[in-house]
Amino acid sequence: MALVVKKFGGTSVGTVEKIQLVAQRVIAQQQQGDQVVVVVSAMAGETNRLVGLSHAITKTPEGREYDVLVSTGEQVTISLLSLAIQNMGGKAISFLGHQVKILTDEAHSKARILSIEGERIHQELGQGKVVVVAGFQGVDRQGNLTTLGRGGSDTTAVALAAALKADICEIFTDVDGVYTTDPNMVPHAKKIDRISYDEMLEMASTGAKVLQIRSVEMAAKYQVPLEVRCTFNDNPGTLVTQEEAQMESRMVTGVSYDRNEAKIAVREVPDKPGIASKIFTPVSEANINVDMIVQNVSSKGHTDLTFTVPKSELQQSLKIVEPIAKAIGAKQVETSTEIAKVSVIGLGMRSHAGIAAKMFETLAQDNINVQMISTSEIKISIIIDEKYLELAVRILHDAFELGN
Ligand code: ASP
Ligand code: MG
């Protein structure tokens, strides 16, 4: 007997018919003798609809009320799924986050899970029930509802799997697993059978949208085996797991991309100690995530400082950076939103030399100019002109022979 946590995303519970299909899958697994906990998201589009309603009232909804609103989508799906299971002759019980004490910090709309009380869930499982838990939500110490950030149901599922010491956490979605790159962009992209936590984390952080970043961090921390698979077929998915020797033998595991960054260039900054901190400290204090930073070689005592921030935080960043630029005597501040980030990822970078060289040669052959570069031990990211994004992803995917 295994204890399995199964998470179904919005497209998997997008209609009553799909919810019934999920109910069948869940019952089938239970009939094999396993204990099943199910985490569901809101019906596809529902959370966006709720966010839209709040924005129709105010551009900046207050955090607590925003969370009360946007967490309601999951209350609908846990109930419908439980009813569907019961209606097929199974036993099921639904829980909201606070009912199983998914305790979080107070950071509304991006709360972190601190602990989960597993006893009630174990009790219900012991009575032969399927336990259906609302994804994406929790409760803080004062009893306020909180949400975990968009896509947060993945994190609920992994946290539950860790707290309940489940044997596996399965993330069901509308694709067969994690692909070498976005199959919508490169149709011959291949499904990856096994990928390490670190590689998956880099993929998620650089734009691959299959899993919420935090869920991967948590899976790595608690060593929860994670399988990404499709709701609508029985194909084996992608197992996200500990590093295995054979994973290092492939040079590159995947190519990811991100269109959501914007570039800020502060031109002709006096090249003196302390200037970078004058710019970046206030930006980070405003909780803005600076991703890449490049400082040009200085000429005549001046240098250019270029960095990227999320597009959604560009205006807020400029409000901070422009007055500082003026104060330190920089010539001007320029921005661009027509950029894209492309990353190649693989544990193999540790042992194979020349991956960066191959990447840059490939891009040069098609005359794609690299504007910025950043690397980690297992990743190389570049910023290019957005109009070359698809071309870059395709030629890199081919150059590293990732396709079918
Ligand atoms: N329903 C939430 C969202 O759309 C959480 C999730 O889907 O994981 O972001
Ligand atoms: Mg989702």
mmCIF file of C-alpha atoms and ligand atoms in Angstrom:
data_model
loop_
_atom_site.group_PDB
_atom_site.id
_atom_site.type_symbol
_atom_site.label_atom_id
_atom_site.label_comp_id
_atom_site.label_asym_id
_atom_site.label_seq_id
_atom_site.Cartn_x
_atom_site.Cartn_y
_atom_site.Cartn_z
ATOM 1 C CA MET A 1 0.000 0.000 0.000
ATOM 2 C CA ALA A 2 1.315 3.383 -0.967
ATOM 3 C CA LEU A 3 0.286 6.863 0.080
ATOM 4 C CA VAL A 4 -0.020 9.008 -2.999
ATOM 5 C CA VAL A 5 -0.671 12.746 -3.361
ATOM 6 C CA LYS A 6 -2.200 13.575 -6.735
ATOM 7 C CA LYS A 7 -2.545 17.165 -7.873
ATOM 8 C CA PHE A 8 -4.865 18.164 -10.696
ATOM 9 C CA GLY A 9 -4.469 21.595 -12.261
ATOM 10 C CA GLY A 10 -7.126 23.932 -13.598
ATOM 11 C CA THR A 11 -7.409 22.389 -17.067
ATOM 12 C CA SER A 12 -7.837 18.930 -15.495
ATOM 13 C CA VAL A 13 -10.855 20.128 -13.498
ATOM 14 C CA GLY A 14 -12.062 22.711 -16.017
ATOM 15 C CA THR A 15 -15.495 21.125 -16.605
ATOM 16 C CA VAL A 16 -17.833 18.777 -14.762
ATOM 17 C CA GLU A 17 -16.972 16.026 -17.254
ATOM 18 C CA LYS A 18 -13.265 16.420 -16.540
ATOM 19 C CA ILE A 19 -13.901 16.376 -12.808
ATOM 20 C CA GLN A 20 -15.716 13.075 -13.303
ATOM 21 C CA LEU A 21 -12.736 11.732 -15.202
ATOM 22 C CA VAL A 22 -10.463 12.742 -12.326
ATOM 23 C CA ALA A 23 -12.847 11.032 -9.899
ATOM 24 C CA GLN A 24 -12.563 7.805 -11.924
ATOM 25 C CA ARG A 25 -8.768 7.923 -11.898
ATOM 26 C CA VAL A 26 -8.690 8.545 -8.185
ATOM 27 C CA ILE A 27 -11.104 5.710 -7.401
ATOM 28 C CA ALA A 28 -9.139 3.346 -9.643
ATOM 29 C CA GLN A 29 -5.960 4.095 -7.709
ATOM 30 C CA GLN A 30 -7.688 3.611 -4.370
ATOM 31 C CA GLN A 31 -9.061 0.278 -5.545
ATOM 32 C CA GLN A 32 -5.472 -0.881 -6.088
ATOM 33 C CA GLY A 33 -5.126 -0.543 -2.313
ATOM 34 C CA ASP A 34 -3.416 2.834 -2.164
ATOM 35 C CA GLN A 35 -4.307 5.764 0.067
ATOM 36 C CA VAL A 36 -5.029 8.824 -2.026
ATOM 37 C CA VAL A 37 -4.876 12.513 -1.189
ATOM 38 C CA VAL A 38 -5.949 14.817 -4.003
ATOM 39 C CA VAL A 39 -5.059 18.484 -4.344
ATOM 40 C CA VAL A 40 -6.995 20.519 -6.888
ATOM 41 C CA SER A 41 -6.708 23.966 -8.432
ATOM 42 C CA ALA A 42 -9.650 26.138 -9.376
ATOM 43 C CA MET A 43 -11.413 25.450 -12.696
ATOM 44 C CA ALA A 44 -9.340 26.771 -15.615
ATOM 45 C CA GLY A 45 -9.713 30.536 -15.948
ATOM 46 C CA GLU A 46 -11.486 30.959 -12.618
ATOM 47 C CA THR A 47 -8.602 32.468 -10.656
ATOM 48 C CA ASN A 48 -7.956 34.930 -13.500
ATOM 49 C CA ARG A 49 -11.626 35.856 -13.427
ATOM 50 C CA LEU A 50 -11.469 36.529 -9.693
ATOM 51 C CA VAL A 51 -8.286 38.591 -10.032
ATOM 52 C CA GLY A 52 -10.039 40.553 -12.786
ATOM 53 C CA LEU A 53 -12.999 41.285 -10.519
ATOM 54 C CA SER A 54 -10.716 42.728 -7.856
ATOM 55 C CA HIS A 55 -8.912 44.822 -10.471
ATOM 56 C CA ALA A 56 -12.231 46.181 -11.687
ATOM 57 C CA ILE A 57 -12.541 47.774 -8.263
ATOM 58 C CA THR A 58 -8.937 48.760 -7.620
ATOM 59 C CA LYS A 59 -5.558 48.417 -9.332
ATOM 60 C CA THR A 60 -3.960 47.659 -5.984
ATOM 61 C CA PRO A 61 -6.248 45.371 -3.981
ATOM 62 C CA GLU A 62 -5.363 45.052 -0.328
ATOM 63 C CA GLY A 63 -3.684 41.728 0.369
ATOM 64 C CA ARG A 64 -6.012 40.179 2.895
ATOM 65 C CA GLU A 65 -9.197 40.765 0.919
ATOM 66 C CA TYR A 66 -7.506 39.746 -2.316
ATOM 67 C CA ASP A 67 -6.676 36.369 -0.769
ATOM 68 C CA VAL A 68 -10.213 35.906 0.572
ATOM 69 C CA LEU A 69 -11.439 36.429 -2.984
ATOM 70 C CA VAL A 70 -8.963 34.499 -5.109
ATOM 71 C CA SER A 71 -8.927 31.443 -2.852
ATOM 72 C CA THR A 72 -12.610 30.748 -3.524
ATOM 73 C CA GLY A 73 -12.072 28.951 -6.842
ATOM 74 C CA GLU A 74 -10.595 25.941 -5.078
ATOM 75 C CA GLN A 75 -13.546 25.653 -2.698
ATOM 76 C CA VAL A 76 -15.727 24.901 -5.715
ATOM 77 C CA THR A 77 -13.504 22.177 -7.145
ATOM 78 C CA ILE A 78 -12.808 20.282 -3.901
ATOM 79 C CA SER A 79 -16.533 20.008 -3.315
ATOM 80 C CA LEU A 80 -17.388 19.004 -6.891
ATOM 81 C CA LEU A 81 -14.662 16.371 -6.969
ATOM 82 C CA SER A 82 -15.736 14.921 -3.623
ATOM 83 C CA LEU A 83 -19.341 14.785 -4.819
ATOM 84 C CA ALA A 84 -18.242 13.096 -8.047
ATOM 85 C CA ILE A 85 -16.295 10.441 -6.126
ATOM 86 C CA GLN A 86 -19.223 9.836 -3.776
ATOM 87 C CA ASN A 87 -21.610 9.652 -6.684
ATOM 88 C CA MET A 88 -19.518 6.869 -8.217
ATOM 89 C CA GLY A 89 -19.774 4.893 -5.008
ATOM 90 C CA GLY A 90 -16.488 6.026 -3.449
ATOM 91 C CA LYS A 91 -15.872 7.742 -0.132
ATOM 92 C CA ALA A 92 -14.427 11.226 -0.130
ATOM 93 C CA ILE A 93 -14.112 14.291 2.079
ATOM 94 C CA SER A 94 -12.980 17.787 1.130
ATOM 95 C CA PHE A 95 -10.886 20.219 3.168
ATOM 96 C CA LEU A 96 -10.037 23.869 2.805
ATOM 97 C CA GLY A 97 -6.499 24.871 3.693
ATOM 98 C CA HIS A 98 -7.363 26.104 7.171
ATOM 99 C CA GLN A 99 -9.262 22.933 8.015
ATOM 100 C CA VAL A 100 -6.068 20.876 7.781
ATOM 101 C CA LYS A 101 -4.054 23.749 9.212
ATOM 102 C CA ILE A 102 -1.885 24.610 6.243
ATOM 103 C CA LEU A 103 -0.150 27.244 8.315
ATOM 104 C CA THR A 104 1.646 29.994 6.382
ATOM 105 C CA ASP A 105 3.395 33.261 7.067
ATOM 106 C CA GLU A 106 1.462 36.519 6.662
ATOM 107 C CA ALA A 107 2.724 37.471 3.185
ATOM 108 C CA HIS A 108 -0.606 37.762 1.396
ATOM 109 C CA SER A 109 -0.671 36.575 -2.233
ATOM 110 C CA LYS A 110 2.764 34.978 -1.871
ATOM 111 C CA ALA A 111 2.647 33.230 1.493
ATOM 112 C CA ARG A 112 5.050 30.460 2.426
ATOM 113 C CA ILE A 113 3.894 27.258 4.063
ATOM 114 C CA LEU A 114 5.296 26.791 7.583
ATOM 115 C CA SER A 115 3.617 23.561 8.665
ATOM 116 C CA ILE A 116 0.701 21.232 8.010
ATOM 117 C CA GLU A 117 -1.203 19.122 10.520
ATOM 118 C CA GLY A 118 -1.464 15.668 9.014
ATOM 119 C CA GLU A 119 -3.471 13.848 11.731
ATOM 120 C CA ARG A 120 -6.953 14.552 10.462
ATOM 121 C CA ILE A 121 -5.953 13.556 6.956
ATOM 122 C CA HIS A 122 -4.431 10.286 8.163
ATOM 123 C CA GLN A 123 -7.607 9.590 10.144
ATOM 124 C CA GLU A 124 -9.852 10.072 7.127
ATOM 125 C CA LEU A 125 -7.562 8.019 4.917
ATOM 126 C CA GLY A 126 -7.679 5.301 7.541
ATOM 127 C CA GLN A 127 -11.448 5.233 7.163
ATOM 128 C CA GLY A 128 -11.101 4.500 3.489
ATOM 129 C CA LYS A 129 -11.802 8.003 2.235
ATOM 130 C CA VAL A 130 -10.166 9.916 -0.546
ATOM 131 C CA VAL A 131 -9.074 13.212 0.996
ATOM 132 C CA VAL A 132 -9.498 16.207 -1.310
ATOM 133 C CA VAL A 133 -7.579 19.339 -0.285
ATOM 134 C CA ALA A 134 -7.850 22.842 -1.751
ATOM 135 C CA GLY A 135 -4.630 23.925 -3.395
ATOM 136 C CA PHE A 136 -3.113 27.406 -3.335
ATOM 137 C CA GLN A 137 -4.432 28.451 0.096
ATOM 138 C CA GLY A 138 -3.472 28.447 3.735
ATOM 139 C CA VAL A 139 -4.075 30.308 6.944
ATOM 140 C CA ASP A 140 -1.772 32.506 9.002
ATOM 141 C CA ARG A 141 -1.314 32.468 12.776
ATOM 142 C CA GLN A 142 -4.074 35.045 13.234
ATOM 143 C CA GLY A 143 -6.527 32.955 11.223
ATOM 144 C CA ASN A 144 -6.433 35.085 8.068
ATOM 145 C CA LEU A 145 -6.721 33.284 4.740
ATOM 146 C CA THR A 146 -3.572 33.428 2.638
ATOM 147 C CA THR A 147 -2.631 32.308 -0.878
ATOM 148 C CA LEU A 148 0.670 30.918 -2.087
ATOM 149 C CA GLY A 149 1.200 32.771 -5.360
ATOM 150 C CA ARG A 150 -0.112 31.866 -8.807
ATOM 151 C CA GLY A 151 0.333 28.205 -9.580
ATOM 152 C CA GLY A 152 0.580 27.544 -5.852
ATOM 153 C CA SER A 153 -1.408 24.309 -5.867
ATOM 154 C CA ASP A 154 1.755 22.500 -6.947
ATOM 155 C CA THR A 155 3.356 23.704 -3.743
ATOM 156 C CA THR A 156 0.352 22.633 -1.661
ATOM 157 C CA ALA A 157 0.664 19.150 -3.136
ATOM 158 C CA VAL A 158 4.385 18.816 -2.489
ATOM 159 C CA ALA A 159 4.065 20.231 1.029
ATOM 160 C CA LEU A 160 1.297 17.742 1.798
ATOM 161 C CA ALA A 161 3.369 14.909 0.358
ATOM 162 C CA ALA A 162 6.275 15.932 2.596
ATOM 163 C CA ALA A 163 4.111 16.368 5.708
ATOM 164 C CA LEU A 164 2.275 13.064 5.205
ATOM 165 C CA LYS A 165 5.480 11.248 4.169
ATOM 166 C CA ALA A 166 3.800 10.193 0.932
ATOM 167 C CA ASP A 167 5.563 7.776 -1.379
ATOM 168 C CA ILE A 168 5.108 10.027 -4.396
ATOM 169 C CA CYS A 169 3.563 13.309 -5.444
ATOM 170 C CA GLU A 170 2.011 13.194 -8.892
ATOM 171 C CA ILE A 171 1.284 16.452 -10.681
ATOM 172 C CA PHE A 172 -1.366 15.944 -13.351
ATOM 173 C CA THR A 173 -1.585 18.463 -16.123
ATOM 174 C CA ASP A 174 -2.584 18.778 -19.778
ATOM 175 C CA VAL A 175 0.840 17.760 -21.123
ATOM 176 C CA ASP A 176 2.660 14.425 -20.856
ATOM 177 C CA GLY A 177 5.483 15.724 -18.696
ATOM 178 C CA VAL A 178 8.456 18.040 -18.801
ATOM 179 C CA TYR A 179 9.768 18.574 -22.319
ATOM 180 C CA THR A 180 13.214 19.445 -23.631
ATOM 181 C CA THR A 181 11.623 22.747 -24.634
ATOM 182 C CA ASP A 182 8.151 24.149 -25.208
ATOM 183 C CA PRO A 183 6.531 21.737 -27.721
ATOM 184 C CA ASN A 184 4.316 24.567 -28.951
ATOM 185 C CA MET A 185 7.446 26.280 -30.172
ATOM 186 C CA VAL A 186 9.451 23.222 -31.228
ATOM 187 C CA PRO A 187 7.097 20.408 -32.254
ATOM 188 C CA HIS A 188 9.825 17.735 -32.146
ATOM 189 C CA ALA A 189 10.689 18.534 -28.511
ATOM 190 C CA LYS A 190 11.006 15.356 -26.495
ATOM 191 C CA LYS A 191 9.549 14.371 -23.164
ATOM 192 C CA ILE A 192 12.259 14.008 -20.497
ATOM 193 C CA ASP A 193 11.945 10.731 -18.571
ATOM 194 C CA ARG A 194 13.977 11.699 -15.511
ATOM 195 C CA ILE A 195 15.320 15.055 -14.415
ATOM 196 C CA SER A 196 17.125 16.117 -11.238
ATOM 197 C CA TYR A 197 15.638 18.569 -8.749
ATOM 198 C CA ASP A 198 18.347 21.109 -9.552
ATOM 199 C CA GLU A 199 17.757 20.950 -13.287
ATOM 200 C CA MET A 200 14.013 21.219 -12.795
ATOM 201 C CA LEU A 201 14.514 24.187 -10.517
ATOM 202 C CA GLU A 202 16.617 25.936 -13.164
ATOM 203 C CA MET A 203 14.031 25.087 -15.834
ATOM 204 C CA ALA A 204 11.179 26.472 -13.719
ATOM 205 C CA SER A 205 13.163 29.572 -12.731
ATOM 206 C CA THR A 206 14.042 30.365 -16.333
ATOM 207 C CA GLY A 207 10.545 30.174 -17.720
ATOM 208 C CA ALA A 208 9.365 26.552 -18.068
ATOM 209 C CA LYS A 209 5.841 26.707 -16.757
ATOM 210 C CA VAL A 210 5.030 23.098 -15.855
ATOM 211 C CA LEU A 211 5.758 23.430 -12.133
ATOM 212 C CA GLN A 212 5.709 26.318 -9.694
ATOM 213 C CA ILE A 213 9.288 27.092 -8.643
ATOM 214 C CA ARG A 214 8.552 26.794 -4.950
ATOM 215 C CA SER A 215 7.093 23.334 -5.353
ATOM 216 C CA VAL A 216 10.375 22.146 -6.840
ATOM 217 C CA GLU A 217 12.396 23.794 -4.072
ATOM 218 C CA MET A 218 10.257 22.042 -1.524
ATOM 219 C CA ALA A 219 10.420 18.692 -3.292
ATOM 220 C CA ALA A 220 14.215 18.968 -3.308
ATOM 221 C CA LYS A 221 14.383 19.978 0.333
ATOM 222 C CA TYR A 222 12.238 17.099 1.550
ATOM 223 C CA GLN A 223 13.328 14.685 -1.182
ATOM 224 C CA VAL A 224 9.754 14.129 -2.357
ATOM 225 C CA PRO A 225 9.758 12.196 -5.631
ATOM 226 C CA LEU A 226 7.655 14.195 -8.063
ATOM 227 C CA GLU A 227 6.064 12.916 -11.236
ATOM 228 C CA VAL A 228 4.577 15.234 -13.844
ATOM 229 C CA ARG A 229 2.040 13.426 -15.999
ATOM 230 C CA CYS A 230 -1.045 13.869 -18.146
ATOM 231 C CA THR A 231 -4.601 13.676 -16.810
ATOM 232 C CA PHE A 232 -6.016 12.470 -20.086
ATOM 233 C CA ASN A 233 -3.867 9.401 -20.825
ATOM 234 C CA ASP A 234 -1.809 6.746 -19.053
ATOM 235 C CA ASN A 235 1.554 7.628 -20.560
ATOM 236 C CA PRO A 236 4.449 7.637 -18.126
ATOM 237 C CA GLY A 237 5.389 11.179 -17.198
ATOM 238 C CA THR A 238 8.589 12.886 -16.098
ATOM 239 C CA LEU A 239 10.105 11.880 -12.784
ATOM 240 C CA VAL A 240 11.778 14.728 -10.892
ATOM 241 C CA THR A 241 14.177 13.086 -8.520
ATOM 242 C CA GLN A 242 17.635 12.934 -6.980
ATOM 243 C CA GLU A 243 20.650 13.150 -9.240
ATOM 244 C CA GLU A 244 21.600 9.940 -10.974
ATOM 245 C CA ALA A 245 24.901 9.181 -12.658
ATOM 246 C CA GLN A 246 23.420 8.922 -16.133
ATOM 247 C CA MET A 247 21.934 12.418 -15.907
ATOM 248 C CA GLU A 248 25.380 13.973 -16.147
ATOM 249 C CA SER A 249 26.123 12.117 -19.334
ATOM 250 C CA ARG A 250 23.761 14.245 -21.379
ATOM 251 C CA MET A 251 25.311 17.593 -22.239
ATOM 252 C CA VAL A 252 22.141 19.621 -22.045
ATOM 253 C CA THR A 253 18.757 18.586 -20.666
ATOM 254 C CA GLY A 254 16.513 21.400 -21.800
ATOM 255 C CA VAL A 255 16.128 24.839 -23.336
ATOM 256 C CA SER A 256 13.753 27.269 -21.637
ATOM 257 C CA TYR A 257 12.698 30.813 -22.367
ATOM 258 C CA ASP A 258 11.091 33.771 -20.692
ATOM 259 C CA ARG A 259 9.428 36.800 -22.250
ATOM 260 C CA ASN A 260 8.624 38.438 -18.952
ATOM 261 C CA GLU A 261 11.762 40.431 -18.288
ATOM 262 C CA ALA A 262 12.541 44.025 -19.129
ATOM 263 C CA LYS A 263 15.948 45.674 -19.389
ATOM 264 C CA ILE A 264 17.062 48.846 -17.662
ATOM 265 C CA ALA A 265 20.332 50.469 -18.712
ATOM 266 C CA VAL A 266 21.847 53.260 -16.632
ATOM 267 C CA ARG A 267 24.249 55.014 -19.006
ATOM 268 C CA GLU A 268 27.557 56.641 -18.143
ATOM 269 C CA VAL A 269 27.568 56.005 -14.454
ATOM 270 C CA PRO A 270 30.689 57.348 -12.688
ATOM 271 C CA ASP A 271 32.844 54.260 -12.093
ATOM 272 C CA LYS A 272 33.331 54.521 -8.341
ATOM 273 C CA PRO A 273 33.006 52.094 -5.435
ATOM 274 C CA GLY A 274 29.542 51.974 -3.918
ATOM 275 C CA ILE A 275 27.588 52.973 -7.018
ATOM 276 C CA ALA A 276 26.130 49.526 -7.654
ATOM 277 C CA SER A 277 24.864 49.277 -4.107
ATOM 278 C CA LYS A 278 23.295 52.761 -4.348
ATOM 279 C CA ILE A 279 21.180 51.432 -7.211
ATOM 280 C CA PHE A 280 20.502 47.842 -6.226
ATOM 281 C CA THR A 281 19.916 48.150 -2.497
ATOM 282 C CA PRO A 282 16.754 50.267 -2.845
ATOM 283 C CA VAL A 283 15.533 48.069 -5.686
ATOM 284 C CA SER A 284 15.859 44.932 -3.595
ATOM 285 C CA GLU A 285 14.324 46.680 -0.589
ATOM 286 C CA ALA A 286 11.261 47.232 -2.765
ATOM 287 C CA ASN A 287 11.158 43.435 -3.217
ATOM 288 C CA ILE A 288 11.937 43.674 -6.919
ATOM 289 C CA ASN A 289 13.793 40.698 -8.245
ATOM 290 C CA VAL A 290 16.791 41.795 -10.300
ATOM 291 C CA ASP A 291 17.775 38.874 -12.503
ATOM 292 C CA MET A 292 20.752 39.640 -14.739
ATOM 293 C CA ILE A 293 23.304 42.382 -14.247
ATOM 294 C CA VAL A 294 26.020 43.490 -16.639
ATOM 295 C CA GLN A 295 28.536 46.259 -16.081
ATOM 296 C CA ASN A 296 30.515 47.366 -19.114
ATOM 297 C CA VAL A 297 34.244 47.941 -19.099
ATOM 298 C CA SER A 298 34.742 51.453 -17.934
ATOM 299 C CA SER A 299 35.918 54.139 -20.310
ATOM 300 C CA LYS A 300 37.057 57.578 -19.157
ATOM 301 C CA GLY A 301 35.849 56.893 -15.632
ATOM 302 C CA HIS A 302 32.332 56.024 -16.725
ATOM 303 C CA THR A 303 30.533 52.743 -17.193
ATOM 304 C CA ASP A 304 27.093 51.427 -18.224
ATOM 305 C CA LEU A 305 25.120 49.375 -15.762
ATOM 306 C CA THR A 306 22.443 47.175 -17.311
ATOM 307 C CA PHE A 307 20.056 44.838 -15.539
ATOM 308 C CA THR A 308 16.753 43.051 -15.948
ATOM 309 C CA VAL A 309 13.613 43.073 -13.800
ATOM 310 C CA PRO A 310 10.194 41.462 -14.291
ATOM 311 C CA LYS A 311 8.213 43.405 -16.927
ATOM 312 C CA SER A 312 5.395 43.801 -14.430
ATOM 313 C CA GLU A 313 7.757 45.664 -12.093
ATOM 314 C CA LEU A 314 9.427 47.901 -14.661
ATOM 315 C CA GLN A 315 7.491 51.056 -13.781
ATOM 316 C CA GLN A 316 8.029 50.581 -10.074
ATOM 317 C CA SER A 317 11.743 49.983 -10.711
ATOM 318 C CA LEU A 318 12.056 53.147 -12.782
ATOM 319 C CA LYS A 319 10.485 55.197 -10.024
ATOM 320 C CA ILE A 320 13.316 54.055 -7.796
ATOM 321 C CA VAL A 321 16.187 54.067 -10.283
ATOM 322 C CA GLU A 322 15.618 57.353 -12.123
ATOM 323 C CA PRO A 323 16.111 59.695 -9.152
ATOM 324 C CA ILE A 324 19.165 57.718 -8.019
ATOM 325 C CA ALA A 325 20.665 57.851 -11.507
ATOM 326 C CA LYS A 326 20.237 61.598 -11.487
ATOM 327 C CA ALA A 327 21.735 61.940 -8.023
ATOM 328 C CA ILE A 328 24.872 59.945 -8.857
ATOM 329 C CA GLY A 329 25.412 61.846 -12.102
ATOM 330 C CA ALA A 330 24.549 59.134 -14.628
ATOM 331 C CA LYS A 331 23.842 60.389 -18.138
ATOM 332 C CA GLN A 332 20.486 58.683 -18.690
ATOM 333 C CA VAL A 333 18.273 55.685 -18.010
ATOM 334 C CA GLU A 334 17.041 53.613 -20.961
ATOM 335 C CA THR A 335 14.608 50.732 -20.955
ATOM 336 C CA SER A 336 13.608 47.968 -23.307
ATOM 337 C CA THR A 337 10.759 45.512 -23.069
ATOM 338 C CA GLU A 338 11.499 43.864 -26.418
ATOM 339 C CA ILE A 339 13.898 41.349 -24.967
ATOM 340 C CA ALA A 340 13.708 37.669 -24.176
ATOM 341 C CA LYS A 341 15.764 35.307 -22.086
ATOM 342 C CA VAL A 342 16.841 31.921 -23.398
ATOM 343 C CA SER A 343 18.505 29.384 -21.122
ATOM 344 C CA VAL A 344 20.172 26.029 -21.658
ATOM 345 C CA ILE A 345 20.211 23.759 -18.649
ATOM 346 C CA GLY A 346 21.913 20.509 -17.790
ATOM 347 C CA LEU A 347 23.904 18.753 -15.088
ATOM 348 C CA GLY A 348 26.244 17.745 -17.901
ATOM 349 C CA MET A 349 27.714 21.249 -17.902
ATOM 350 C CA ARG A 350 29.750 20.244 -14.892
ATOM 351 C CA SER A 351 31.643 17.631 -16.852
ATOM 352 C CA HIS A 352 31.412 18.719 -20.495
ATOM 353 C CA ALA A 353 33.546 21.630 -21.596
ATOM 354 C CA GLY A 354 32.557 23.930 -24.409
ATOM 355 C CA ILE A 355 28.825 24.139 -23.937
ATOM 356 C CA ALA A 356 28.911 27.939 -23.708
ATOM 357 C CA ALA A 357 31.115 28.103 -26.812
ATOM 358 C CA LYS A 358 28.722 25.896 -28.724
ATOM 359 C CA MET A 359 25.792 28.023 -27.617
ATOM 360 C CA PHE A 360 27.397 31.275 -28.771
ATOM 361 C CA GLU A 361 28.611 29.810 -32.075
ATOM 362 C CA THR A 362 25.132 28.530 -32.819
ATOM 363 C CA LEU A 363 23.609 31.935 -32.193
ATOM 364 C CA ALA A 364 26.328 33.714 -34.176
ATOM 365 C CA GLN A 365 25.673 31.522 -37.214
ATOM 366 C CA ASP A 366 22.197 32.995 -37.365
ATOM 367 C CA ASN A 367 23.380 36.482 -36.535
ATOM 368 C CA ILE A 368 21.631 36.625 -33.191
ATOM 369 C CA ASN A 369 23.261 39.189 -30.965
ATOM 370 C CA VAL A 370 23.714 38.302 -27.299
ATOM 371 C CA GLN A 371 22.996 41.307 -25.091
ATOM 372 C CA MET A 372 23.581 39.841 -21.642
ATOM 373 C CA ILE A 373 24.818 36.563 -20.193
ATOM 374 C CA SER A 374 24.520 34.906 -16.825
ATOM 375 C CA THR A 375 25.516 31.455 -15.711
ATOM 376 C CA SER A 376 25.240 28.986 -12.885
ATOM 377 C CA GLU A 377 26.967 25.666 -12.512
ATOM 378 C CA ILE A 378 24.284 23.971 -14.603
ATOM 379 C CA LYS A 379 22.753 26.817 -16.640
ATOM 380 C CA ILE A 380 23.648 29.476 -19.192
ATOM 381 C CA SER A 381 21.115 32.249 -19.768
ATOM 382 C CA ILE A 382 21.267 34.947 -22.405
ATOM 383 C CA ILE A 383 19.204 37.994 -23.227
ATOM 384 C CA ILE A 384 18.437 38.582 -26.902
ATOM 385 C CA ASP A 385 16.113 40.694 -29.002
ATOM 386 C CA GLU A 386 12.615 39.288 -28.540
ATOM 387 C CA LYS A 387 12.059 38.943 -32.267
ATOM 388 C CA TYR A 388 14.723 36.207 -32.444
ATOM 389 C CA LEU A 389 13.337 34.201 -29.551
ATOM 390 C CA GLU A 390 11.722 31.359 -31.493
ATOM 391 C CA LEU A 391 14.663 31.048 -33.839
ATOM 392 C CA ALA A 392 17.119 30.944 -30.945
ATOM 393 C CA VAL A 393 15.182 28.290 -29.056
ATOM 394 C CA ARG A 394 14.902 26.143 -32.187
ATOM 395 C CA ILE A 395 18.538 26.292 -33.234
ATOM 396 C CA LEU A 396 19.828 25.700 -29.719
ATOM 397 C CA HIS A 397 17.479 22.761 -29.254
ATOM 398 C CA ASP A 398 18.807 21.317 -32.522
ATOM 399 C CA ALA A 399 22.448 22.124 -31.798
ATOM 400 C CA PHE A 400 22.316 20.131 -28.576
ATOM 401 C CA GLU A 401 20.401 17.342 -30.308
ATOM 402 C CA LEU A 402 17.530 17.398 -27.891
ATOM 403 C CA GLY A 403 14.697 16.591 -30.277
ATOM 404 C CA ASN A 404 13.162 13.397 -31.597
HETATM 405 N N1 ASP B 1 -5.773 28.520 -8.982
HETATM 406 C C1 ASP B 1 -4.510 29.087 -8.677
HETATM 407 C C2 ASP B 1 -3.949 29.805 -9.895
HETATM 408 O O1 ASP B 1 -4.580 29.844 -10.921
HETATM 409 C C3 ASP B 1 -3.531 28.097 -8.157
HETATM 410 C C4 ASP B 1 -3.092 27.035 -9.135
HETATM 411 O O2 ASP B 1 -3.638 26.924 -10.226
HETATM 412 O O3 ASP B 1 -2.158 26.302 -8.825
HETATM 413 O O4 ASP B 1 -2.899 30.366 -9.821
HETATM 414 MG MG MG B 2 -2.599 26.171 -12.321
#
